[in-house]
Amino acid sequence: VFGKQEENNNVYVLDLHGLNVGMAHSAVRVALRRLAGEKEKASSSLNQRTGHDIMIITGRGRNSALRLRPVLRPEVQRMLLEEFYPPLNTVSVPGNTGALMVYDEDIS
């Protein structure tokens, strides 16, 4: 599921709960491509920053084969660092070990 967290909040949320690693990879790529396209479109027409960060909810691993050992979080982090150029850094969401933030300035 991909959508805005709140109307006045510039954070998009991508919820990967229940997806396997392959589907999660695809969902992350599609969401980032969509945001990059929106950012490019807005900057070319308005010449301003769009300000859309993305929160990727990976879950804590409660439903993984090895209980409480996350599968998606480390895989998404690896993908963002190794498969994107420039690499995309993630930041843990305070108080939520099952979510990662990618900030707008890193998305291109």
PDB file of N, CA and C in Angstrom:
ATOM      1  N   VAL A   1       0.849  -1.172   0.000  1.00  0.00           N
ATOM      2  CA  VAL A   1       0.000   0.000   0.000  1.00  0.00           C
ATOM      3  C   VAL A   1       0.893   1.232   0.000  1.00  0.00           C
ATOM      4  N   PHE A   2       0.607   2.163  -0.892  1.00  0.00           N
ATOM      5  CA  PHE A   2       1.412   3.367  -1.028  1.00  0.00           C
ATOM      6  C   PHE A   2       0.493   4.570  -1.026  1.00  0.00           C
ATOM      7  N   GLY A   3       0.741   5.509  -0.118  1.00  0.00           N
ATOM      8  CA  GLY A   3      -0.078   6.711  -0.069  1.00  0.00           C
ATOM      9  C   GLY A   3       0.454   7.687   0.944  1.00  0.00           C
ATOM     10  N   LYS A   4      -0.169   8.855   0.991  1.00  0.00           N
ATOM     11  CA  LYS A   4       0.244   9.875   1.941  1.00  0.00           C
ATOM     12  C   LYS A   4      -0.201   9.510   3.334  1.00  0.00           C
ATOM     13  N   GLN A   5       0.664   9.823   4.310  1.00  0.00           N
ATOM     14  CA  GLN A   5       0.338   9.534   5.706  1.00  0.00           C
ATOM     15  C   GLN A   5      -0.790  10.440   6.182  1.00  0.00           C
ATOM     16  N   GLU A   6      -0.646  11.722   5.943  1.00  0.00           N
ATOM     17  CA  GLU A   6      -1.671  12.700   6.317  1.00  0.00           C
ATOM     18  C   GLU A   6      -1.692  13.764   5.239  1.00  0.00           C
ATOM     19  N   GLU A   7      -2.796  14.432   5.095  1.00  0.00           N
ATOM     20  CA  GLU A   7      -2.930  15.439   4.055  1.00  0.00           C
ATOM     21  C   GLU A   7      -1.891  16.559   4.191  1.00  0.00           C
ATOM     22  N   ASN A   8      -1.627  17.012   5.414  1.00  0.00           N
ATOM     23  CA  ASN A   8      -0.689  18.114   5.604  1.00  0.00           C
ATOM     24  C   ASN A   8       0.735  17.634   5.895  1.00  0.00           C
ATOM     25  N   ASN A   9       0.957  16.340   5.857  1.00  0.00           N
ATOM     26  CA  ASN A   9       2.265  15.769   6.135  1.00  0.00           C
ATOM     27  C   ASN A   9       2.891  15.343   4.813  1.00  0.00           C
ATOM     28  N   ASN A  10       4.135  15.747   4.570  1.00  0.00           N
ATOM     29  CA  ASN A  10       4.797  15.420   3.317  1.00  0.00           C
ATOM     30  C   ASN A  10       5.541  14.102   3.398  1.00  0.00           C
ATOM     31  N   VAL A  11       4.901  13.104   3.976  1.00  0.00           N
ATOM     32  CA  VAL A  11       5.497  11.779   4.092  1.00  0.00           C
ATOM     33  C   VAL A  11       4.592  10.778   3.378  1.00  0.00           C
ATOM     34  N   TYR A  12       5.171  10.096   2.400  1.00  0.00           N
ATOM     35  CA  TYR A  12       4.477   8.976   1.778  1.00  0.00           C
ATOM     36  C   TYR A  12       4.827   7.718   2.543  1.00  0.00           C
ATOM     37  N   VAL A  13       3.897   6.790   2.611  1.00  0.00           N
ATOM     38  CA  VAL A  13       4.099   5.543   3.338  1.00  0.00           C
ATOM     39  C   VAL A  13       3.994   4.386   2.354  1.00  0.00           C
ATOM     40  N   LEU A  14       4.987   3.514   2.402  1.00  0.00           N
ATOM     41  CA  LEU A  14       4.977   2.280   1.617  1.00  0.00           C
ATOM     42  C   LEU A  14       4.980   1.133   2.614  1.00  0.00           C
ATOM     43  N   ASP A  15       3.885   0.387   2.669  1.00  0.00           N
ATOM     44  CA  ASP A  15       3.740  -0.702   3.635  1.00  0.00           C
ATOM     45  C   ASP A  15       4.042  -2.028   2.945  1.00  0.00           C
ATOM     46  N   LEU A  16       5.106  -2.685   3.372  1.00  0.00           N
ATOM     47  CA  LEU A  16       5.547  -3.938   2.769  1.00  0.00           C
ATOM     48  C   LEU A  16       5.094  -5.169   3.548  1.00  0.00           C
ATOM     49  N   HIS A  17       4.287  -4.995   4.582  1.00  0.00           N
ATOM     50  CA  HIS A  17       3.801  -6.135   5.376  1.00  0.00           C
ATOM     51  C   HIS A  17       3.215  -7.210   4.466  1.00  0.00           C
ATOM     52  N   GLY A  18       3.604  -8.431   4.699  1.00  0.00           N
ATOM     53  CA  GLY A  18       3.038  -9.556   3.982  1.00  0.00           C
ATOM     54  C   GLY A  18       3.657  -9.845   2.629  1.00  0.00           C
ATOM     55  N   LEU A  19       4.590  -9.001   2.180  1.00  0.00           N
ATOM     56  CA  LEU A  19       5.234  -9.228   0.888  1.00  0.00           C
ATOM     57  C   LEU A  19       6.492 -10.074   1.060  1.00  0.00           C
ATOM     58  N   ASN A  20       6.809 -10.859   0.042  1.00  0.00           N
ATOM     59  CA  ASN A  20       8.090 -11.567   0.068  1.00  0.00           C
ATOM     60  C   ASN A  20       9.174 -10.604  -0.425  1.00  0.00           C
ATOM     61  N   VAL A  21      10.412 -11.025  -0.390  1.00  0.00           N
ATOM     62  CA  VAL A  21      11.529 -10.137  -0.727  1.00  0.00           C
ATOM     63  C   VAL A  21      11.422  -9.627  -2.162  1.00  0.00           C
ATOM     64  N   GLY A  22      11.091 -10.504  -3.103  1.00  0.00           N
ATOM     65  CA  GLY A  22      10.988 -10.090  -4.505  1.00  0.00           C
ATOM     66  C   GLY A  22       9.919  -9.042  -4.724  1.00  0.00           C
ATOM     67  N   MET A  23       8.753  -9.243  -4.135  1.00  0.00           N
ATOM     68  CA  MET A  23       7.666  -8.265  -4.261  1.00  0.00           C
ATOM     69  C   MET A  23       8.018  -6.957  -3.559  1.00  0.00           C
ATOM     70  N   ALA A  24       8.696  -7.055  -2.428  1.00  0.00           N
ATOM     71  CA  ALA A  24       9.116  -5.853  -1.704  1.00  0.00           C
ATOM     72  C   ALA A  24      10.092  -5.034  -2.557  1.00  0.00           C
ATOM     73  N   HIS A  25      11.044  -5.708  -3.219  1.00  0.00           N
ATOM     74  CA  HIS A  25      11.977  -5.014  -4.114  1.00  0.00           C
ATOM     75  C   HIS A  25      11.214  -4.244  -5.186  1.00  0.00           C
ATOM     76  N   SER A  26      10.267  -4.914  -5.810  1.00  0.00           N
ATOM     77  CA  SER A  26       9.492  -4.270  -6.869  1.00  0.00           C
ATOM     78  C   SER A  26       8.699  -3.087  -6.346  1.00  0.00           C
ATOM     79  N   ALA A  27       8.055  -3.257  -5.207  1.00  0.00           N
ATOM     80  CA  ALA A  27       7.246  -2.183  -4.629  1.00  0.00           C
ATOM     81  C   ALA A  27       8.101  -0.965  -4.304  1.00  0.00           C
ATOM     82  N   VAL A  28       9.296  -1.187  -3.751  1.00  0.00           N
ATOM     83  CA  VAL A  28      10.189  -0.070  -3.414  1.00  0.00           C
ATOM     84  C   VAL A  28      10.620   0.647  -4.684  1.00  0.00           C
ATOM     85  N   ARG A  29      10.994  -0.092  -5.709  1.00  0.00           N
ATOM     86  CA  ARG A  29      11.426   0.518  -6.971  1.00  0.00           C
ATOM     87  C   ARG A  29      10.309   1.345  -7.608  1.00  0.00           C
ATOM     88  N   VAL A  30       9.107   0.805  -7.639  1.00  0.00           N
ATOM     89  CA  VAL A  30       7.975   1.521  -8.231  1.00  0.00           C
ATOM     90  C   VAL A  30       7.678   2.795  -7.443  1.00  0.00           C
ATOM     91  N   ALA A  31       7.657   2.703  -6.125  1.00  0.00           N
ATOM     92  CA  ALA A  31       7.361   3.870  -5.283  1.00  0.00           C
ATOM     93  C   ALA A  31       8.419   4.956  -5.456  1.00  0.00           C
ATOM     94  N   LEU A  32       9.693   4.570  -5.473  1.00  0.00           N
ATOM     95  CA  LEU A  32      10.762   5.567  -5.625  1.00  0.00           C
ATOM     96  C   LEU A  32      10.746   6.186  -7.015  1.00  0.00           C
ATOM     97  N   ARG A  33      10.457   5.382  -8.025  1.00  0.00           N
ATOM     98  CA  ARG A  33      10.360   5.910  -9.397  1.00  0.00           C
ATOM     99  C   ARG A  33       9.213   6.910  -9.487  1.00  0.00           C
ATOM    100  N   ARG A  34       8.097   6.581  -8.847  1.00  0.00           N
ATOM    101  CA  ARG A  34       6.944   7.484  -8.852  1.00  0.00           C
ATOM    102  C   ARG A  34       7.283   8.813  -8.172  1.00  0.00           C
ATOM    103  N   LEU A  35       7.916   8.734  -6.999  1.00  0.00           N
ATOM    104  CA  LEU A  35       8.282   9.967  -6.289  1.00  0.00           C
ATOM    105  C   LEU A  35       9.303  10.779  -7.066  1.00  0.00           C
ATOM    106  N   ALA A  36      10.281  10.111  -7.679  1.00  0.00           N
ATOM    107  CA  ALA A  36      11.289  10.818  -8.470  1.00  0.00           C
ATOM    108  C   ALA A  36      10.631  11.525  -9.653  1.00  0.00           C
ATOM    109  N   GLY A  37       9.666  10.868 -10.281  1.00  0.00           N
ATOM    110  CA  GLY A  37       8.938  11.479 -11.392  1.00  0.00           C
ATOM    111  C   GLY A  37       8.140  12.685 -10.957  1.00  0.00           C
ATOM    112  N   GLU A  38       7.465  12.569  -9.818  1.00  0.00           N
ATOM    113  CA  GLU A  38       6.699  13.702  -9.282  1.00  0.00           C
ATOM    114  C   GLU A  38       7.626  14.859  -8.935  1.00  0.00           C
ATOM    115  N   LYS A  39       8.773  14.531  -8.360  1.00  0.00           N
ATOM    116  CA  LYS A  39       9.746  15.554  -7.975  1.00  0.00           C
ATOM    117  C   LYS A  39      10.271  16.279  -9.217  1.00  0.00           C
ATOM    118  N   GLU A  40      10.601  15.522 -10.261  1.00  0.00           N
ATOM    119  CA  GLU A  40      11.117  16.112 -11.495  1.00  0.00           C
ATOM    120  C   GLU A  40      10.059  16.986 -12.162  1.00  0.00           C
ATOM    121  N   LYS A  41       8.840  16.497 -12.210  1.00  0.00           N
ATOM    122  CA  LYS A  41       7.746  17.245 -12.819  1.00  0.00           C
ATOM    123  C   LYS A  41       7.490  18.554 -12.077  1.00  0.00           C
ATOM    124  N   ALA A  42       7.456  18.480 -10.745  1.00  0.00           N
ATOM    125  CA  ALA A  42       7.205  19.674  -9.933  1.00  0.00           C
ATOM    126  C   ALA A  42       8.348  20.674 -10.038  1.00  0.00           C
ATOM    127  N   SER A  43       9.575  20.186 -10.039  1.00  0.00           N
ATOM    128  CA  SER A  43      10.713  21.105 -10.080  1.00  0.00           C
ATOM    129  C   SER A  43      10.836  21.766 -11.444  1.00  0.00           C
ATOM    130  N   SER A  44      10.456  21.098 -12.524  1.00  0.00           N
ATOM    131  CA  SER A  44      10.557  21.703 -13.846  1.00  0.00           C
ATOM    132  C   SER A  44       9.445  22.716 -14.092  1.00  0.00           C
ATOM    133  N   SER A  45       8.273  22.486 -13.513  1.00  0.00           N
ATOM    134  CA  SER A  45       7.167  23.409 -13.755  1.00  0.00           C
ATOM    135  C   SER A  45       7.092  24.530 -12.714  1.00  0.00           C
ATOM    136  N   LEU A  46       7.462  24.237 -11.485  1.00  0.00           N
ATOM    137  CA  LEU A  46       7.345  25.235 -10.427  1.00  0.00           C
ATOM    138  C   LEU A  46       8.686  25.738  -9.918  1.00  0.00           C
ATOM    139  N   ASN A  47       9.744  25.034 -10.300  1.00  0.00           N
ATOM    140  CA  ASN A  47      11.086  25.371  -9.847  1.00  0.00           C
ATOM    141  C   ASN A  47      11.174  25.414  -8.324  1.00  0.00           C
ATOM    142  N   GLN A  48      10.591  24.397  -7.684  1.00  0.00           N
ATOM    143  CA  GLN A  48      10.655  24.311  -6.230  1.00  0.00           C
ATOM    144  C   GLN A  48      10.709  22.858  -5.786  1.00  0.00           C
ATOM    145  N   ARG A  49      11.104  22.655  -4.550  1.00  0.00           N
ATOM    146  CA  ARG A  49      11.236  21.320  -3.954  1.00  0.00           C
ATOM    147  C   ARG A  49       9.858  20.762  -3.612  1.00  0.00           C
ATOM    148  N   THR A  50       9.641  19.477  -3.898  1.00  0.00           N
ATOM    149  CA  THR A  50       8.344  18.872  -3.604  1.00  0.00           C
ATOM    150  C   THR A  50       8.220  18.460  -2.146  1.00  0.00           C
ATOM    151  N   GLY A  51       9.295  18.043  -1.523  1.00  0.00           N
ATOM    152  CA  GLY A  51       9.291  17.729  -0.101  1.00  0.00           C
ATOM    153  C   GLY A  51       8.582  16.465   0.287  1.00  0.00           C
ATOM    154  N   HIS A  52       8.711  15.399  -0.497  1.00  0.00           N
ATOM    155  CA  HIS A  52       8.049  14.145  -0.160  1.00  0.00           C
ATOM    156  C   HIS A  52       9.059  13.108   0.306  1.00  0.00           C
ATOM    157  N   ASP A  53       9.115  12.908   1.620  1.00  0.00           N
ATOM    158  CA  ASP A  53       9.923  11.829   2.178  1.00  0.00           C
ATOM    159  C   ASP A  53       9.097  10.556   2.047  1.00  0.00           C
ATOM    160  N   ILE A  54       9.756   9.411   2.172  1.00  0.00           N
ATOM    161  CA  ILE A  54       9.035   8.147   2.116  1.00  0.00           C
ATOM    162  C   ILE A  54       9.379   7.303   3.335  1.00  0.00           C
ATOM    163  N   MET A  55       8.336   6.830   4.012  1.00  0.00           N
ATOM    164  CA  MET A  55       8.500   5.906   5.123  1.00  0.00           C
ATOM    165  C   MET A  55       8.204   4.511   4.585  1.00  0.00           C
ATOM    166  N   ILE A  56       9.180   3.623   4.701  1.00  0.00           N
ATOM    167  CA  ILE A  56       9.010   2.251   4.237  1.00  0.00           C
ATOM    168  C   ILE A  56       8.784   1.370   5.465  1.00  0.00           C
ATOM    169  N   ILE A  57       7.599   0.811   5.560  1.00  0.00           N
ATOM    170  CA  ILE A  57       7.274  -0.053   6.695  1.00  0.00           C
ATOM    171  C   ILE A  57       7.614  -1.488   6.308  1.00  0.00           C
ATOM    172  N   THR A  58       8.609  -2.033   6.990  1.00  0.00           N
ATOM    173  CA  THR A  58       9.062  -3.393   6.692  1.00  0.00           C
ATOM    174  C   THR A  58       8.543  -4.397   7.704  1.00  0.00           C
ATOM    175  N   GLY A  59       8.136  -3.926   8.837  1.00  0.00           N
ATOM    176  CA  GLY A  59       7.718  -4.813   9.922  1.00  0.00           C
ATOM    177  C   GLY A  59       8.908  -5.199  10.784  1.00  0.00           C
ATOM    178  N   ARG A  60       8.616  -5.757  11.929  1.00  0.00           N
ATOM    179  CA  ARG A  60       9.661  -6.121  12.890  1.00  0.00           C
ATOM    180  C   ARG A  60      10.117  -7.556  12.761  1.00  0.00           C
ATOM    181  N   GLY A  61       9.453  -8.338  11.950  1.00  0.00           N
ATOM    182  CA  GLY A  61       9.840  -9.729  11.772  1.00  0.00           C
ATOM    183  C   GLY A  61       9.022 -10.710  12.592  1.00  0.00           C
ATOM    184  N   ARG A  62       7.912 -10.259  13.141  1.00  0.00           N
ATOM    185  CA  ARG A  62       7.093 -11.147  13.967  1.00  0.00           C
ATOM    186  C   ARG A  62       6.536 -12.341  13.198  1.00  0.00           C
ATOM    187  N   ASN A  63       6.332 -12.176  11.911  1.00  0.00           N
ATOM    188  CA  ASN A  63       5.772 -13.269  11.109  1.00  0.00           C
ATOM    189  C   ASN A  63       6.805 -13.951  10.231  1.00  0.00           C
ATOM    190  N   SER A  64       8.081 -13.684  10.471  1.00  0.00           N
ATOM    191  CA  SER A  64       9.117 -14.327   9.670  1.00  0.00           C
ATOM    192  C   SER A  64       9.332 -15.756  10.156  1.00  0.00           C
ATOM    193  N   ALA A  65       9.987 -16.562   9.332  1.00  0.00           N
ATOM    194  CA  ALA A  65      10.238 -17.967   9.681  1.00  0.00           C
ATOM    195  C   ALA A  65      11.015 -18.074  10.990  1.00  0.00           C
ATOM    196  N   LEU A  66      11.981 -17.194  11.166  1.00  0.00           N
ATOM    197  CA  LEU A  66      12.723 -17.125  12.433  1.00  0.00           C
ATOM    198  C   LEU A  66      12.121 -15.986  13.234  1.00  0.00           C
ATOM    199  N   ARG A  67      11.206 -16.313  14.094  1.00  0.00           N
ATOM    200  CA  ARG A  67      10.411 -15.332  14.832  1.00  0.00           C
ATOM    201  C   ARG A  67      11.252 -14.174  15.368  1.00  0.00           C
ATOM    202  N   LEU A  68      10.737 -12.982  15.133  1.00  0.00           N
ATOM    203  CA  LEU A  68      11.356 -11.719  15.551  1.00  0.00           C
ATOM    204  C   LEU A  68      12.719 -11.453  14.911  1.00  0.00           C
ATOM    205  N   ARG A  69      12.981 -12.118  13.808  1.00  0.00           N
ATOM    206  CA  ARG A  69      14.203 -11.822  13.048  1.00  0.00           C
ATOM    207  C   ARG A  69      13.762 -11.235  11.710  1.00  0.00           C
ATOM    208  N   PRO A  70      13.884  -9.913  11.562  1.00  0.00           N
ATOM    209  CA  PRO A  70      13.376  -9.273  10.353  1.00  0.00           C
ATOM    210  C   PRO A  70      14.074  -9.773   9.096  1.00  0.00           C
ATOM    211  N   VAL A  71      13.310  -9.895   8.034  1.00  0.00           N
ATOM    212  CA  VAL A  71      13.835 -10.310   6.738  1.00  0.00           C
ATOM    213  C   VAL A  71      13.845  -9.126   5.778  1.00  0.00           C
ATOM    214  N   LEU A  72      12.743  -8.384   5.731  1.00  0.00           N
ATOM    215  CA  LEU A  72      12.616  -7.303   4.756  1.00  0.00           C
ATOM    216  C   LEU A  72      13.497  -6.101   5.069  1.00  0.00           C
ATOM    217  N   ARG A  73      13.577  -5.709   6.327  1.00  0.00           N
ATOM    218  CA  ARG A  73      14.334  -4.506   6.674  1.00  0.00           C
ATOM    219  C   ARG A  73      15.787  -4.561   6.198  1.00  0.00           C
ATOM    220  N   PRO A  74      16.561  -5.599   6.561  1.00  0.00           N
ATOM    221  CA  PRO A  74      17.948  -5.611   6.091  1.00  0.00           C
ATOM    222  C   PRO A  74      18.053  -5.750   4.573  1.00  0.00           C
ATOM    223  N   GLU A  75      17.105  -6.429   3.962  1.00  0.00           N
ATOM    224  CA  GLU A  75      17.142  -6.592   2.510  1.00  0.00           C
ATOM    225  C   GLU A  75      16.834  -5.287   1.791  1.00  0.00           C
ATOM    226  N   VAL A  76      15.866  -4.531   2.292  1.00  0.00           N
ATOM    227  CA  VAL A  76      15.542  -3.229   1.706  1.00  0.00           C
ATOM    228  C   VAL A  76      16.717  -2.274   1.888  1.00  0.00           C
ATOM    229  N   GLN A  77      17.322  -2.262   3.069  1.00  0.00           N
ATOM    230  CA  GLN A  77      18.481  -1.396   3.294  1.00  0.00           C
ATOM    231  C   GLN A  77      19.627  -1.755   2.354  1.00  0.00           C
ATOM    232  N   ARG A  78      19.882  -3.034   2.183  1.00  0.00           N
ATOM    233  CA  ARG A  78      20.950  -3.474   1.282  1.00  0.00           C
ATOM    234  C   ARG A  78      20.650  -3.034  -0.144  1.00  0.00           C
ATOM    235  N   MET A  79      19.425  -3.238  -0.580  1.00  0.00           N
ATOM    236  CA  MET A  79      19.030  -2.865  -1.934  1.00  0.00           C
ATOM    237  C   MET A  79      19.221  -1.375  -2.181  1.00  0.00           C
ATOM    238  N   LEU A  80      18.791  -0.545  -1.238  1.00  0.00           N
ATOM    239  CA  LEU A  80      18.894   0.901  -1.417  1.00  0.00           C
ATOM    240  C   LEU A  80      20.343   1.374  -1.466  1.00  0.00           C
ATOM    241  N   LEU A  81      21.214   0.696  -0.755  1.00  0.00           N
ATOM    242  CA  LEU A  81      22.632   1.071  -0.747  1.00  0.00           C
ATOM    243  C   LEU A  81      23.402   0.503  -1.937  1.00  0.00           C
ATOM    244  N   GLU A  82      23.065  -0.708  -2.355  1.00  0.00           N
ATOM    245  CA  GLU A  82      23.867  -1.382  -3.366  1.00  0.00           C
ATOM    246  C   GLU A  82      23.296  -1.320  -4.778  1.00  0.00           C
ATOM    247  N   GLU A  83      22.006  -1.135  -4.923  1.00  0.00           N
ATOM    248  CA  GLU A  83      21.396  -1.215  -6.240  1.00  0.00           C
ATOM    249  C   GLU A  83      20.941   0.130  -6.790  1.00  0.00           C
ATOM    250  N   PHE A  84      21.148   1.194  -6.049  1.00  0.00           N
ATOM    251  CA  PHE A  84      20.787   2.528  -6.526  1.00  0.00           C
ATOM    252  C   PHE A  84      22.044   3.381  -6.637  1.00  0.00           C
ATOM    253  N   TYR A  85      22.052   4.246  -7.645  1.00  0.00           N
ATOM    254  CA  TYR A  85      23.158   5.191  -7.770  1.00  0.00           C
ATOM    255  C   TYR A  85      22.556   6.573  -7.931  1.00  0.00           C
ATOM    256  N   PRO A  86      22.910   7.489  -7.067  1.00  0.00           N
ATOM    257  CA  PRO A  86      23.730   7.298  -5.873  1.00  0.00           C
ATOM    258  C   PRO A  86      22.970   6.461  -4.841  1.00  0.00           C
ATOM    259  N   PRO A  87      23.713   5.817  -3.936  1.00  0.00           N
ATOM    260  CA  PRO A  87      23.073   4.991  -2.906  1.00  0.00           C
ATOM    261  C   PRO A  87      22.092   5.818  -2.076  1.00  0.00           C
ATOM    262  N   LEU A  88      21.005   5.185  -1.666  1.00  0.00           N
ATOM    263  CA  LEU A  88      20.001   5.858  -0.841  1.00  0.00           C
ATOM    264  C   LEU A  88      20.173   5.445   0.611  1.00  0.00           C
ATOM    265  N   ASN A  89      20.403   6.427   1.449  1.00  0.00           N
ATOM    266  CA  ASN A  89      20.533   6.167   2.884  1.00  0.00           C
ATOM    267  C   ASN A  89      19.161   6.054   3.514  1.00  0.00           C
ATOM    268  N   THR A  90      19.071   5.246   4.546  1.00  0.00           N
ATOM    269  CA  THR A  90      17.837   5.134   5.319  1.00  0.00           C
ATOM    270  C   THR A  90      18.122   5.538   6.753  1.00  0.00           C
ATOM    271  N   VAL A  91      17.074   5.999   7.402  1.00  0.00           N
ATOM    272  CA  VAL A  91      17.156   6.386   8.802  1.00  0.00           C
ATOM    273  C   VAL A  91      16.049   5.638   9.528  1.00  0.00           C
ATOM    274  N   SER A  92      16.362   5.092  10.680  1.00  0.00           N
ATOM    275  CA  SER A  92      15.341   4.417  11.479  1.00  0.00           C
ATOM    276  C   SER A  92      14.341   5.435  12.010  1.00  0.00           C
ATOM    277  N   VAL A  93      13.095   5.037  12.040  1.00  0.00           N
ATOM    278  CA  VAL A  93      12.049   5.899  12.595  1.00  0.00           C
ATOM    279  C   VAL A  93      12.097   5.742  14.111  1.00  0.00           C
ATOM    280  N   PRO A  94      12.289   6.839  14.847  1.00  0.00           N
ATOM    281  CA  PRO A  94      12.362   6.738  16.306  1.00  0.00           C
ATOM    282  C   PRO A  94      11.131   6.052  16.891  1.00  0.00           C
ATOM    283  N   GLY A  95      11.380   5.049  17.718  1.00  0.00           N
ATOM    284  CA  GLY A  95      10.299   4.335  18.373  1.00  0.00           C
ATOM    285  C   GLY A  95       9.623   3.272  17.518  1.00  0.00           C
ATOM    286  N   ASN A  96      10.123   3.062  16.287  1.00  0.00           N
ATOM    287  CA  ASN A  96       9.504   2.064  15.406  1.00  0.00           C
ATOM    288  C   ASN A  96      10.593   1.308  14.658  1.00  0.00           C
ATOM    289  N   THR A  97      10.997   0.168  15.181  1.00  0.00           N
ATOM    290  CA  THR A  97      12.073  -0.599  14.558  1.00  0.00           C
ATOM    291  C   THR A  97      11.639  -1.275  13.263  1.00  0.00           C
ATOM    292  N   GLY A  98      10.361  -1.213  12.941  1.00  0.00           N
ATOM    293  CA  GLY A  98       9.866  -1.827  11.720  1.00  0.00           C
ATOM    294  C   GLY A  98       9.660  -0.841  10.589  1.00  0.00           C
ATOM    295  N   ALA A  99      10.264   0.351  10.688  1.00  0.00           N
ATOM    296  CA  ALA A  99      10.075   1.361   9.641  1.00  0.00           C
ATOM    297  C   ALA A  99      11.387   2.088   9.353  1.00  0.00           C
ATOM    298  N   LEU A 100      11.542   2.464   8.093  1.00  0.00           N
ATOM    299  CA  LEU A 100      12.714   3.203   7.622  1.00  0.00           C
ATOM    300  C   LEU A 100      12.247   4.467   6.908  1.00  0.00           C
ATOM    301  N   MET A 101      13.055   5.524   6.987  1.00  0.00           N
ATOM    302  CA  MET A 101      12.768   6.760   6.265  1.00  0.00           C
ATOM    303  C   MET A 101      13.822   6.970   5.185  1.00  0.00           C
ATOM    304  N   VAL A 102      13.380   7.392   4.018  1.00  0.00           N
ATOM    305  CA  VAL A 102      14.260   7.883   2.963  1.00  0.00           C
ATOM    306  C   VAL A 102      13.833   9.313   2.730  1.00  0.00           C
ATOM    307  N   TYR A 103      14.758  10.244   2.870  1.00  0.00           N
ATOM    308  CA  TYR A 103      14.421  11.652   2.776  1.00  0.00           C
ATOM    309  C   TYR A 103      14.415  12.152   1.337  1.00  0.00           C
ATOM    310  N   ASP A 104      13.548  13.112   1.107  1.00  0.00           N
ATOM    311  CA  ASP A 104      13.322  13.680  -0.223  1.00  0.00           C
ATOM    312  C   ASP A 104      14.611  14.087  -0.928  1.00  0.00           C
ATOM    313  N   GLU A 105      15.532  14.687  -0.212  1.00  0.00           N
ATOM    314  CA  GLU A 105      16.751  15.181  -0.867  1.00  0.00           C
ATOM    315  C   GLU A 105      17.624  14.054  -1.423  1.00  0.00           C
ATOM    316  N   ASP A 106      17.396  12.827  -0.964  1.00  0.00           N
ATOM    317  CA  ASP A 106      18.155  11.676  -1.467  1.00  0.00           C
ATOM    318  C   ASP A 106      17.501  11.038  -2.694  1.00  0.00           C
ATOM    319  N   ILE A 107      16.225  11.334  -2.935  1.00  0.00           N
ATOM    320  CA  ILE A 107      15.489  10.710  -4.034  1.00  0.00           C
ATOM    321  C   ILE A 107      15.673  11.534  -5.291  1.00  0.00           C
ATOM    322  N   SER A 108      16.194  10.886  -6.343  1.00  0.00           N
ATOM    323  CA  SER A 108      16.338  11.605  -7.615  1.00  0.00           C
ATOM    324  C   SER A 108      15.960  10.723  -8.776  1.00  0.00           C
TER     325      SER A 108
END
